[in-house]
mmCIF file with all atom_site columns, C-alpha atoms in Angstrom:
data_model
loop_
_atom_site.group_PDB
_atom_site.id
_atom_site.type_symbol
_atom_site.label_atom_id
_atom_site.label_alt_id
_atom_site.label_comp_id
_atom_site.label_asym_id
_atom_site.label_entity_id
_atom_site.label_seq_id
_atom_site.pdbx_PDB_ins_code
_atom_site.Cartn_x
_atom_site.Cartn_y
_atom_site.Cartn_z
_atom_site.occupancy
_atom_site.B_iso_or_equiv
_atom_site.pdbx_formal_charge
_atom_site.auth_seq_id
_atom_site.auth_comp_id
_atom_site.auth_asym_id
_atom_site.auth_atom_id
_atom_site.pdbx_PDB_model_num
ATOM 1   C CA . MET A 1 1   ? 8.642   -0.385  30.857  1.00 0.00 ? 1   MET A CA 1
ATOM 2   C CA . PRO A 1 2   ? 10.409  -2.123  27.913  1.00 0.00 ? 2   PRO A CA 1
ATOM 3   C CA . HIS A 1 3   ? 9.447   -1.116  24.386  1.00 0.00 ? 3   HIS A CA 1
ATOM 4   C CA . CYS A 1 4   ? 7.572   -3.828  22.489  1.00 0.00 ? 4   CYS A CA 1
ATOM 5   C CA . ASP A 1 5   ? 7.843   -3.939  18.720  1.00 0.00 ? 5   ASP A CA 1
ATOM 6   C CA . PRO A 1 6   ? 4.515   -4.470  16.989  1.00 0.00 ? 6   PRO A CA 1
ATOM 7   C CA . VAL A 1 7   ? 4.324   -7.860  15.334  1.00 0.00 ? 7   VAL A CA 1
ATOM 8   C CA . GLY A 1 8   ? 3.520   -7.976  11.638  1.00 0.00 ? 8   GLY A CA 1
ATOM 9   C CA . LEU A 1 9   ? 1.685   -10.842 9.961   1.00 0.00 ? 9   LEU A CA 1
ATOM 10  C CA . VAL A 1 10  ? 3.443   -11.428 6.649   1.00 0.00 ? 10  VAL A CA 1
ATOM 11  C CA . HIS A 1 11  ? 1.746   -13.462 3.936   1.00 0.00 ? 11  HIS A CA 1
ATOM 12  C CA . SER A 1 12  ? 4.780   -13.799 1.659   1.00 0.00 ? 12  SER A CA 1
ATOM 13  C CA . LEU A 1 13  ? 8.037   -12.208 0.519   1.00 0.00 ? 13  LEU A CA 1
ATOM 14  C CA . GLU A 1 14  ? 9.314   -11.580 -3.001  1.00 0.00 ? 14  GLU A CA 1
ATOM 15  C CA . SER A 1 15  ? 12.985  -10.688 -3.306  1.00 0.00 ? 15  SER A CA 1
ATOM 16  C CA . PHE A 1 16  ? 12.991  -9.465  -6.913  1.00 0.00 ? 16  PHE A CA 1
ATOM 17  C CA . GLY A 1 17  ? 9.864   -7.504  -7.839  1.00 0.00 ? 17  GLY A CA 1
ATOM 18  C CA . SER A 1 18  ? 9.916   -5.409  -11.001 1.00 0.00 ? 18  SER A CA 1
ATOM 19  C CA . VAL A 1 19  ? 6.369   -3.987  -11.217 1.00 0.00 ? 19  VAL A CA 1
ATOM 20  C CA . ASP A 1 20  ? 5.882   -2.766  -7.630  1.00 0.00 ? 20  ASP A CA 1
ATOM 21  C CA . GLY A 1 21  ? 7.457   0.681   -7.785  1.00 0.00 ? 21  GLY A CA 1
ATOM 22  C CA . PRO A 1 22  ? 10.584  2.146   -9.359  1.00 0.00 ? 22  PRO A CA 1
ATOM 23  C CA . GLY A 1 23  ? 13.502  -0.178  -10.087 1.00 0.00 ? 23  GLY A CA 1
ATOM 24  C CA . VAL A 1 24  ? 13.937  -3.615  -8.537  1.00 0.00 ? 24  VAL A CA 1
ATOM 25  C CA . ARG A 1 25  ? 11.959  -4.032  -5.308  1.00 0.00 ? 25  ARG A CA 1
ATOM 26  C CA . PHE A 1 26  ? 11.904  -6.357  -2.338  1.00 0.00 ? 26  PHE A CA 1
ATOM 27  C CA . VAL A 1 27  ? 8.147   -6.840  -1.881  1.00 0.00 ? 27  VAL A CA 1
ATOM 28  C CA . VAL A 1 28  ? 6.539   -7.683  1.463   1.00 0.00 ? 28  VAL A CA 1
ATOM 29  C CA . PHE A 1 29  ? 2.933   -8.907  1.238   1.00 0.00 ? 29  PHE A CA 1
ATOM 30  C CA . LEU A 1 30  ? 1.088   -8.425  4.534   1.00 0.00 ? 30  LEU A CA 1
ATOM 31  C CA . GLN A 1 31  ? -1.838  -10.585 5.659   1.00 0.00 ? 31  GLN A CA 1
ATOM 32  C CA . GLY A 1 32  ? -5.376  -9.207  5.979   1.00 0.00 ? 32  GLY A CA 1
ATOM 33  C CA . CYS A 1 33  ? -7.742  -7.067  3.892   1.00 0.00 ? 33  CYS A CA 1
ATOM 34  C CA . ALA A 1 34  ? -11.231 -5.676  4.566   1.00 0.00 ? 34  ALA A CA 1
ATOM 35  C CA . LEU A 1 35  ? -12.164 -5.265  0.887   1.00 0.00 ? 35  LEU A CA 1
ATOM 36  C CA . ARG A 1 36  ? -13.715 -8.163  -1.022  1.00 0.00 ? 36  ARG A CA 1
ATOM 37  C CA . CYS A 1 37  ? -13.007 -7.150  -4.604  1.00 0.00 ? 37  CYS A CA 1
ATOM 38  C CA . LYS A 1 38  ? -14.797 -9.321  -7.144  1.00 0.00 ? 38  LYS A CA 1
ATOM 39  C CA . TYR A 1 39  ? -11.621 -9.595  -9.252  1.00 0.00 ? 39  TYR A CA 1
ATOM 40  C CA . CYS A 1 40  ? -9.063  -9.989  -6.427  1.00 0.00 ? 40  CYS A CA 1
ATOM 41  C CA . HIS A 1 41  ? -6.031  -11.987 -7.588  1.00 0.00 ? 41  HIS A CA 1
ATOM 42  C CA . ASN A 1 42  ? -4.831  -12.929 -4.086  1.00 0.00 ? 42  ASN A CA 1
ATOM 43  C CA . PRO A 1 43  ? -7.896  -13.638 -1.894  1.00 0.00 ? 43  PRO A CA 1
ATOM 44  C CA . GLU A 1 44  ? -5.704  -15.850 0.295   1.00 0.00 ? 44  GLU A CA 1
ATOM 45  C CA . THR A 1 45  ? -4.490  -12.590 1.901   1.00 0.00 ? 45  THR A CA 1
ATOM 46  C CA . TRP A 1 46  ? -8.013  -11.534 2.992   1.00 0.00 ? 46  TRP A CA 1
ATOM 47  C CA . SER A 1 47  ? -8.048  -13.287 6.375   1.00 0.00 ? 47  SER A CA 1
ATOM 48  C CA . ALA A 1 48  ? -6.423  -11.499 9.298   1.00 0.00 ? 48  ALA A CA 1
ATOM 49  C CA . GLU A 1 49  ? -5.441  -14.964 10.558  1.00 0.00 ? 49  GLU A CA 1
ATOM 50  C CA . GLY A 1 50  ? -2.410  -16.872 9.376   1.00 0.00 ? 50  GLY A CA 1
ATOM 51  C CA . GLY A 1 51  ? 0.765   -15.454 7.944   1.00 0.00 ? 51  GLY A CA 1
ATOM 52  C CA . THR A 1 52  ? 4.198   -15.507 9.539   1.00 0.00 ? 52  THR A CA 1
ATOM 53  C CA . GLU A 1 53  ? 4.962   -13.259 12.493  1.00 0.00 ? 53  GLU A CA 1
ATOM 54  C CA . TRP A 1 54  ? 7.866   -10.831 12.093  1.00 0.00 ? 54  TRP A CA 1
ATOM 55  C CA . SER A 1 55  ? 9.076   -7.930  14.195  1.00 0.00 ? 55  SER A CA 1
ATOM 56  C CA . PRO A 1 56  ? 9.949   -4.807  12.169  1.00 0.00 ? 56  PRO A CA 1
ATOM 57  C CA . GLU A 1 57  ? 13.623  -5.187  13.130  1.00 0.00 ? 57  GLU A CA 1
ATOM 58  C CA . LYS A 1 58  ? 13.896  -8.864  12.161  1.00 0.00 ? 58  LYS A CA 1
ATOM 59  C CA . LEU A 1 59  ? 12.099  -8.311  8.859   1.00 0.00 ? 59  LEU A CA 1
ATOM 60  C CA . PHE A 1 60  ? 14.301  -5.344  8.053   1.00 0.00 ? 60  PHE A CA 1
ATOM 61  C CA . GLN A 1 61  ? 17.453  -7.370  8.802   1.00 0.00 ? 61  GLN A CA 1
ATOM 62  C CA . HIS A 1 62  ? 16.182  -10.057 6.424   1.00 0.00 ? 62  HIS A CA 1
ATOM 63  C CA . VAL A 1 63  ? 15.287  -7.580  3.659   1.00 0.00 ? 63  VAL A CA 1
ATOM 64  C CA . TRP A 1 64  ? 18.565  -5.638  4.037   1.00 0.00 ? 64  TRP A CA 1
ATOM 65  C CA . ARG A 1 65  ? 20.529  -8.668  2.832   1.00 0.00 ? 65  ARG A CA 1
ATOM 66  C CA . TYR A 1 66  ? 19.041  -8.149  -0.661  1.00 0.00 ? 66  TYR A CA 1
ATOM 67  C CA . ARG A 1 67  ? 20.034  -4.486  -1.045  1.00 0.00 ? 67  ARG A CA 1
ATOM 68  C CA . ASN A 1 68  ? 22.599  -5.199  -3.780  1.00 0.00 ? 68  ASN A CA 1
ATOM 69  C CA . TYR A 1 69  ? 19.730  -6.140  -6.132  1.00 0.00 ? 69  TYR A CA 1
ATOM 70  C CA . TRP A 1 70  ? 18.100  -2.715  -5.784  1.00 0.00 ? 70  TRP A CA 1
ATOM 71  C CA . GLY A 1 71  ? 20.930  -0.515  -6.987  1.00 0.00 ? 71  GLY A CA 1
ATOM 72  C CA . LYS A 1 72  ? 20.248  3.204   -6.792  1.00 0.00 ? 72  LYS A CA 1
ATOM 73  C CA . LYS A 1 73  ? 16.731  3.080   -8.271  1.00 0.00 ? 73  LYS A CA 1
ATOM 74  C CA . GLY A 1 74  ? 14.969  0.278   -6.346  1.00 0.00 ? 74  GLY A CA 1
ATOM 75  C CA . GLY A 1 75  ? 13.981  -0.351  -2.753  1.00 0.00 ? 75  GLY A CA 1
ATOM 76  C CA . ILE A 1 76  ? 11.255  -1.897  -0.605  1.00 0.00 ? 76  ILE A CA 1
ATOM 77  C CA . THR A 1 77  ? 7.529   -2.143  -1.346  1.00 0.00 ? 77  THR A CA 1
ATOM 78  C CA . VAL A 1 78  ? 4.940   -3.256  1.206   1.00 0.00 ? 78  VAL A CA 1
ATOM 79  C CA . SER A 1 79  ? 1.726   -4.592  -0.305  1.00 0.00 ? 79  SER A CA 1
ATOM 80  C CA . GLY A 1 80  ? -0.955  -7.057  0.757   1.00 0.00 ? 80  GLY A CA 1
ATOM 81  C CA . GLY A 1 81  ? -3.625  -7.763  1.572   1.00 0.00 ? 81  GLY A CA 1
ATOM 82  C CA . GLU A 1 82  ? -3.934  -4.256  2.898   1.00 0.00 ? 82  GLU A CA 1
ATOM 83  C CA . PRO A 1 83  ? -0.791  -2.991  4.623   1.00 0.00 ? 83  PRO A CA 1
ATOM 84  C CA . LEU A 1 84  ? -2.564  -0.109  6.384   1.00 0.00 ? 84  LEU A CA 1
ATOM 85  C CA . LEU A 1 85  ? -4.348  -2.670  8.578   1.00 0.00 ? 85  LEU A CA 1
ATOM 86  C CA . GLN A 1 86  ? -0.928  -3.175  10.212  1.00 0.00 ? 86  GLN A CA 1
ATOM 87  C CA . ALA A 1 87  ? 0.037   0.491   10.321  1.00 0.00 ? 87  ALA A CA 1
ATOM 88  C CA . ASP A 1 88  ? 2.083   0.396   13.555  1.00 0.00 ? 88  ASP A CA 1
ATOM 89  C CA . PHE A 1 89  ? 4.253   -2.428  12.237  1.00 0.00 ? 89  PHE A CA 1
ATOM 90  C CA . LEU A 1 90  ? 4.524   -0.765  8.825   1.00 0.00 ? 90  LEU A CA 1
ATOM 91  C CA . CYS A 1 91  ? 5.499   2.570   10.355  1.00 0.00 ? 91  CYS A CA 1
ATOM 92  C CA . GLU A 1 92  ? 8.399   1.069   12.334  1.00 0.00 ? 92  GLU A CA 1
ATOM 93  C CA . PHE A 1 93  ? 9.534   -1.017  9.361   1.00 0.00 ? 93  PHE A CA 1
ATOM 94  C CA . PHE A 1 94  ? 9.574   2.019   7.040   1.00 0.00 ? 94  PHE A CA 1
ATOM 95  C CA . GLN A 1 95  ? 11.374  4.122   9.652   1.00 0.00 ? 95  GLN A CA 1
ATOM 96  C CA . LEU A 1 96  ? 14.156  1.514   9.781   1.00 0.00 ? 96  LEU A CA 1
ATOM 97  C CA . ALA A 1 97  ? 14.381  1.643   5.982   1.00 0.00 ? 97  ALA A CA 1
ATOM 98  C CA . LYS A 1 98  ? 14.437  5.442   5.907   1.00 0.00 ? 98  LYS A CA 1
ATOM 99  C CA . GLU A 1 99  ? 17.344  5.480   8.387   1.00 0.00 ? 99  GLU A CA 1
ATOM 100 C CA . GLN A 1 100 ? 19.305  3.544   5.741   1.00 0.00 ? 100 GLN A CA 1
ATOM 101 C CA . HIS A 1 101 ? 18.127  5.894   2.941   1.00 0.00 ? 101 HIS A CA 1
ATOM 102 C CA . ILE A 1 102 ? 16.100  3.145   1.261   1.00 0.00 ? 102 ILE A CA 1
ATOM 103 C CA . HIS A 1 103 ? 13.249  4.094   -1.102  1.00 0.00 ? 103 HIS A CA 1
ATOM 104 C CA . THR A 1 104 ? 9.970   2.880   0.459   1.00 0.00 ? 104 THR A CA 1
ATOM 105 C CA . THR A 1 105 ? 6.729   2.287   -1.415  1.00 0.00 ? 105 THR A CA 1
ATOM 106 C CA . LEU A 1 106 ? 3.324   1.665   0.139   1.00 0.00 ? 106 LEU A CA 1
ATOM 107 C CA . ASP A 1 107 ? 1.005   -0.289  -2.199  1.00 0.00 ? 107 ASP A CA 1
ATOM 108 C CA . THR A 1 108 ? -2.505  0.212   -0.805  1.00 0.00 ? 108 THR A CA 1
ATOM 109 C CA . ALA A 1 109 ? -6.198  0.363   -1.631  1.00 0.00 ? 109 ALA A CA 1
ATOM 110 C CA . GLY A 1 110 ? -6.598  2.903   1.178   1.00 0.00 ? 110 GLY A CA 1
ATOM 111 C CA . GLN A 1 111 ? -9.688  1.404   2.791   1.00 0.00 ? 111 GLN A CA 1
ATOM 112 C CA . PRO A 1 112 ? -8.616  1.646   6.469   1.00 0.00 ? 112 PRO A CA 1
ATOM 113 C CA . PHE A 1 113 ? -7.802  5.369   6.211   1.00 0.00 ? 113 PHE A CA 1
ATOM 114 C CA . THR A 1 114 ? -9.608  7.375   8.923   1.00 0.00 ? 114 THR A CA 1
ATOM 115 C CA . THR A 1 115 ? -9.634  10.910  10.217  1.00 0.00 ? 115 THR A CA 1
ATOM 116 C CA . TYR A 1 116 ? -7.074  10.044  12.945  1.00 0.00 ? 116 TYR A CA 1
ATOM 117 C CA . LEU A 1 117 ? -4.149  11.487  11.041  1.00 0.00 ? 117 LEU A CA 1
ATOM 118 C CA . ALA A 1 118 ? -1.234  11.618  13.497  1.00 0.00 ? 118 ALA A CA 1
ATOM 119 C CA . ALA A 1 119 ? -0.181  7.971   13.019  1.00 0.00 ? 119 ALA A CA 1
ATOM 120 C CA . PHE A 1 120 ? -0.810  8.133   9.264   1.00 0.00 ? 120 PHE A CA 1
ATOM 121 C CA . ASP A 1 121 ? 1.260   11.291  8.909   1.00 0.00 ? 121 ASP A CA 1
ATOM 122 C CA . THR A 1 122 ? 4.107   9.627   10.845  1.00 0.00 ? 122 THR A CA 1
ATOM 123 C CA . LEU A 1 123 ? 3.976   6.749   8.348   1.00 0.00 ? 123 LEU A CA 1
ATOM 124 C CA . MET A 1 124 ? 3.936   9.162   5.399   1.00 0.00 ? 124 MET A CA 1
ATOM 125 C CA . ALA A 1 125 ? 7.086   10.849  6.743   1.00 0.00 ? 125 ALA A CA 1
ATOM 126 C CA . SER A 1 126 ? 8.935   7.554   6.077   1.00 0.00 ? 126 SER A CA 1
ATOM 127 C CA . THR A 1 127 ? 7.173   6.781   2.774   1.00 0.00 ? 127 THR A CA 1
ATOM 128 C CA . SER A 1 128 ? 8.864   7.689   -0.517  1.00 0.00 ? 128 SER A CA 1
ATOM 129 C CA . LEU A 1 129 ? 5.925   6.734   -2.776  1.00 0.00 ? 129 LEU A CA 1
ATOM 130 C CA . VAL A 1 130 ? 2.317   5.596   -2.445  1.00 0.00 ? 130 VAL A CA 1
ATOM 131 C CA . ILE A 1 131 ? 0.816   3.342   -5.101  1.00 0.00 ? 131 ILE A CA 1
ATOM 132 C CA . LEU A 1 132 ? -2.937  3.787   -4.612  1.00 0.00 ? 132 LEU A CA 1
ATOM 133 C CA . ASP A 1 133 ? -5.200  1.190   -6.179  1.00 0.00 ? 133 ASP A CA 1
ATOM 134 C CA . LEU A 1 134 ? -8.374  3.140   -7.041  1.00 0.00 ? 134 LEU A CA 1
ATOM 135 C CA . LYS A 1 135 ? -10.938 0.426   -7.607  1.00 0.00 ? 135 LYS A CA 1
ATOM 136 C CA . GLU A 1 136 ? -13.936 2.535   -8.654  1.00 0.00 ? 136 GLU A CA 1
ATOM 137 C CA . ILE A 1 137 ? -14.806 6.242   -8.462  1.00 0.00 ? 137 ILE A CA 1
ATOM 138 C CA . ASP A 1 138 ? -18.595 5.908   -8.016  1.00 0.00 ? 138 ASP A CA 1
ATOM 139 C CA . PRO A 1 139 ? -19.460 5.220   -4.337  1.00 0.00 ? 139 PRO A CA 1
ATOM 140 C CA . GLU A 1 140 ? -22.326 2.802   -5.017  1.00 0.00 ? 140 GLU A CA 1
ATOM 141 C CA . LYS A 1 141 ? -20.417 0.871   -7.686  1.00 0.00 ? 141 LYS A CA 1
ATOM 142 C CA . HIS A 1 142 ? -17.447 0.760   -5.324  1.00 0.00 ? 142 HIS A CA 1
ATOM 143 C CA . ARG A 1 143 ? -19.653 -0.782  -2.644  1.00 0.00 ? 143 ARG A CA 1
ATOM 144 C CA . GLN A 1 144 ? -20.985 -3.383  -5.104  1.00 0.00 ? 144 GLN A CA 1
ATOM 145 C CA . LEU A 1 145 ? -17.456 -4.179  -6.294  1.00 0.00 ? 145 LEU A CA 1
ATOM 146 C CA . THR A 1 146 ? -15.644 -4.316  -2.947  1.00 0.00 ? 146 THR A CA 1
ATOM 147 C CA . GLY A 1 147 ? -18.257 -4.435  -0.175  1.00 0.00 ? 147 GLY A CA 1
ATOM 148 C CA . ARG A 1 148 ? -17.163 -1.025  1.169   1.00 0.00 ? 148 ARG A CA 1
ATOM 149 C CA . ASP A 1 149 ? -17.631 2.694   0.525   1.00 0.00 ? 149 ASP A CA 1
ATOM 150 C CA . ASN A 1 150 ? -14.822 4.757   -1.059  1.00 0.00 ? 150 ASN A CA 1
ATOM 151 C CA . ALA A 1 151 ? -15.226 8.198   0.574   1.00 0.00 ? 151 ALA A CA 1
ATOM 152 C CA . ASN A 1 152 ? -12.326 7.586   2.988   1.00 0.00 ? 152 ASN A CA 1
ATOM 153 C CA . ILE A 1 153 ? -10.144 6.260   0.135   1.00 0.00 ? 153 ILE A CA 1
ATOM 154 C CA . LEU A 1 154 ? -10.644 9.413   -1.939  1.00 0.00 ? 154 LEU A CA 1
ATOM 155 C CA . ALA A 1 155 ? -10.027 11.491  1.201   1.00 0.00 ? 155 ALA A CA 1
ATOM 156 C CA . MET A 1 156 ? -6.759  9.603   1.721   1.00 0.00 ? 156 MET A CA 1
ATOM 157 C CA . ALA A 1 157 ? -5.632  10.367  -1.832  1.00 0.00 ? 157 ALA A CA 1
ATOM 158 C CA . ARG A 1 158 ? -6.291  14.080  -1.269  1.00 0.00 ? 158 ARG A CA 1
ATOM 159 C CA . HIS A 1 159 ? -4.469  14.001  2.068   1.00 0.00 ? 159 HIS A CA 1
ATOM 160 C CA . ILE A 1 160 ? -1.398  12.272  0.586   1.00 0.00 ? 160 ILE A CA 1
ATOM 161 C CA . SER A 1 161 ? -1.392  14.882  -2.173  1.00 0.00 ? 161 SER A CA 1
ATOM 162 C CA . ASP A 1 162 ? -1.625  17.692  0.395   1.00 0.00 ? 162 ASP A CA 1
ATOM 163 C CA . LEU A 1 163 ? 1.309   16.193  2.308   1.00 0.00 ? 163 LEU A CA 1
ATOM 164 C CA . GLY A 1 164 ? 3.397   16.310  -0.879  1.00 0.00 ? 164 GLY A CA 1
ATOM 165 C CA . VAL A 1 165 ? 4.040   12.558  -0.987  1.00 0.00 ? 165 VAL A CA 1
ATOM 166 C CA . PRO A 1 166 ? 4.461   11.214  -4.549  1.00 0.00 ? 166 PRO A CA 1
ATOM 167 C CA . LEU A 1 167 ? 1.486   9.148   -5.765  1.00 0.00 ? 167 LEU A CA 1
ATOM 168 C CA . TRP A 1 168 ? 1.063   6.543   -8.476  1.00 0.00 ? 168 TRP A CA 1
ATOM 169 C CA . ILE A 1 169 ? -2.543  5.626   -9.251  1.00 0.00 ? 169 ILE A CA 1
ATOM 170 C CA . ARG A 1 170 ? -3.454  2.112   -10.375 1.00 0.00 ? 170 ARG A CA 1
ATOM 171 C CA . HIS A 1 171 ? -6.896  1.370   -11.817 1.00 0.00 ? 171 HIS A CA 1
ATOM 172 C CA . VAL A 1 172 ? -7.509  -2.185  -12.980 1.00 0.00 ? 172 VAL A CA 1
ATOM 173 C CA . LEU A 1 173 ? -9.698  -2.354  -16.085 1.00 0.00 ? 173 LEU A CA 1
ATOM 174 C CA . VAL A 1 174 ? -12.092 -5.291  -15.769 1.00 0.00 ? 174 VAL A CA 1
ATOM 175 C CA . PRO A 1 175 ? -14.534 -5.576  -18.699 1.00 0.00 ? 175 PRO A CA 1
ATOM 176 C CA . GLY A 1 176 ? -18.080 -4.977  -17.503 1.00 0.00 ? 176 GLY A CA 1
ATOM 177 C CA . LEU A 1 177 ? -16.954 -3.995  -13.980 1.00 0.00 ? 177 LEU A CA 1
ATOM 178 C CA . THR A 1 178 ? -14.507 -1.061  -14.034 1.00 0.00 ? 178 THR A CA 1
ATOM 179 C CA . ASP A 1 179 ? -14.312 0.051   -17.661 1.00 0.00 ? 179 ASP A CA 1
ATOM 180 C CA . ASP A 1 180 ? -17.369 2.284   -18.221 1.00 0.00 ? 180 ASP A CA 1
ATOM 181 C CA . GLU A 1 181 ? -16.517 5.508   -20.019 1.00 0.00 ? 181 GLU A CA 1
ATOM 182 C CA . GLU A 1 182 ? -18.227 7.877   -17.583 1.00 0.00 ? 182 GLU A CA 1
ATOM 183 C CA . GLY A 1 183 ? -16.463 6.252   -14.620 1.00 0.00 ? 183 GLY A CA 1
ATOM 184 C CA . LEU A 1 184 ? -13.102 6.486   -16.360 1.00 0.00 ? 184 LEU A CA 1
ATOM 185 C CA . ARG A 1 185 ? -13.677 10.189  -17.133 1.00 0.00 ? 185 ARG A CA 1
ATOM 186 C CA . ARG A 1 186 ? -14.580 10.870  -13.497 1.00 0.00 ? 186 ARG A CA 1
ATOM 187 C CA . THR A 1 187 ? -11.527 8.902   -12.355 1.00 0.00 ? 187 THR A CA 1
ATOM 188 C CA . ALA A 1 188 ? -9.316  10.955  -14.683 1.00 0.00 ? 188 ALA A CA 1
ATOM 189 C CA . ASP A 1 189 ? -10.817 14.196  -13.341 1.00 0.00 ? 189 ASP A CA 1
ATOM 190 C CA . PHE A 1 190 ? -10.131 13.072  -9.783  1.00 0.00 ? 190 PHE A CA 1
ATOM 191 C CA . ILE A 1 191 ? -6.537  12.107  -10.602 1.00 0.00 ? 191 ILE A CA 1
ATOM 192 C CA . ARG A 1 192 ? -5.983  15.510  -12.255 1.00 0.00 ? 192 ARG A CA 1
ATOM 193 C CA . SER A 1 193 ? -7.085  17.186  -9.000  1.00 0.00 ? 193 SER A CA 1
ATOM 194 C CA . LEU A 1 194 ? -4.190  15.551  -7.099  1.00 0.00 ? 194 LEU A CA 1
ATOM 195 C CA . LYS A 1 195 ? -0.930  17.510  -6.954  1.00 0.00 ? 195 LYS A CA 1
ATOM 196 C CA . THR A 1 196 ? 1.634   14.716  -6.581  1.00 0.00 ? 196 THR A CA 1
ATOM 197 C CA . VAL A 1 197 ? 0.589   12.112  -9.168  1.00 0.00 ? 197 VAL A CA 1
#
C-alpha cells in the first residue's frame, strides 16, 4: 500500500520572522485552534476550515529555498492557530527539517496534549525548542479566559521538561486578565519547577 503524506492546512507563511525563536526564522502558521482566548490577535486561525493544503515534503521544499536567511542561528518555527492539532503533518515536516540539521521550534499553547505520548514523543525527537504560551496558571481563570481547562497544558510542560527538550515560556500580560500578582507568583513557581526553561 503506498504511503500517504498527511496534508497540512496552512494559514500563512512568513519568510523572515525575528521574534519566533532564536535568530531569523521561517514561520509557518497552521490553521485551527480549540482555544478561544479573549485577547487572541489572530482569531482568523481558529477555524479548522480554510487554509492552503500542503504536503510536508512540498512545504519543506518551499521553506528550504529561504535557508540562506537563517544563517547558523535561525531555522523554522511552526505556530498557529495550534500546530499540535495537525501533529502528524507537523511530525513529518520537522523530521524533514531535522534530516537537514535545521533548528525547529514549535510555538504552541499545548491544549491538544493528551496522555497518548508515543506520537508526541516522536515529534519531540525532531523538535529543537518548544515555545509554550502559558495563558493562565489558575484552572478556573484559564477556563474563563480560553474556554478550556489547563491541566493537560501544565502536564505537557512537565513532560517536555522530563524529555530534556529546551523550553521558552511566553505569558502575555493583559491588564485585568492575566496580570494579577498571585497568579504571576504561581506561574513563576511553576516555571522554576521545569528543568529545561
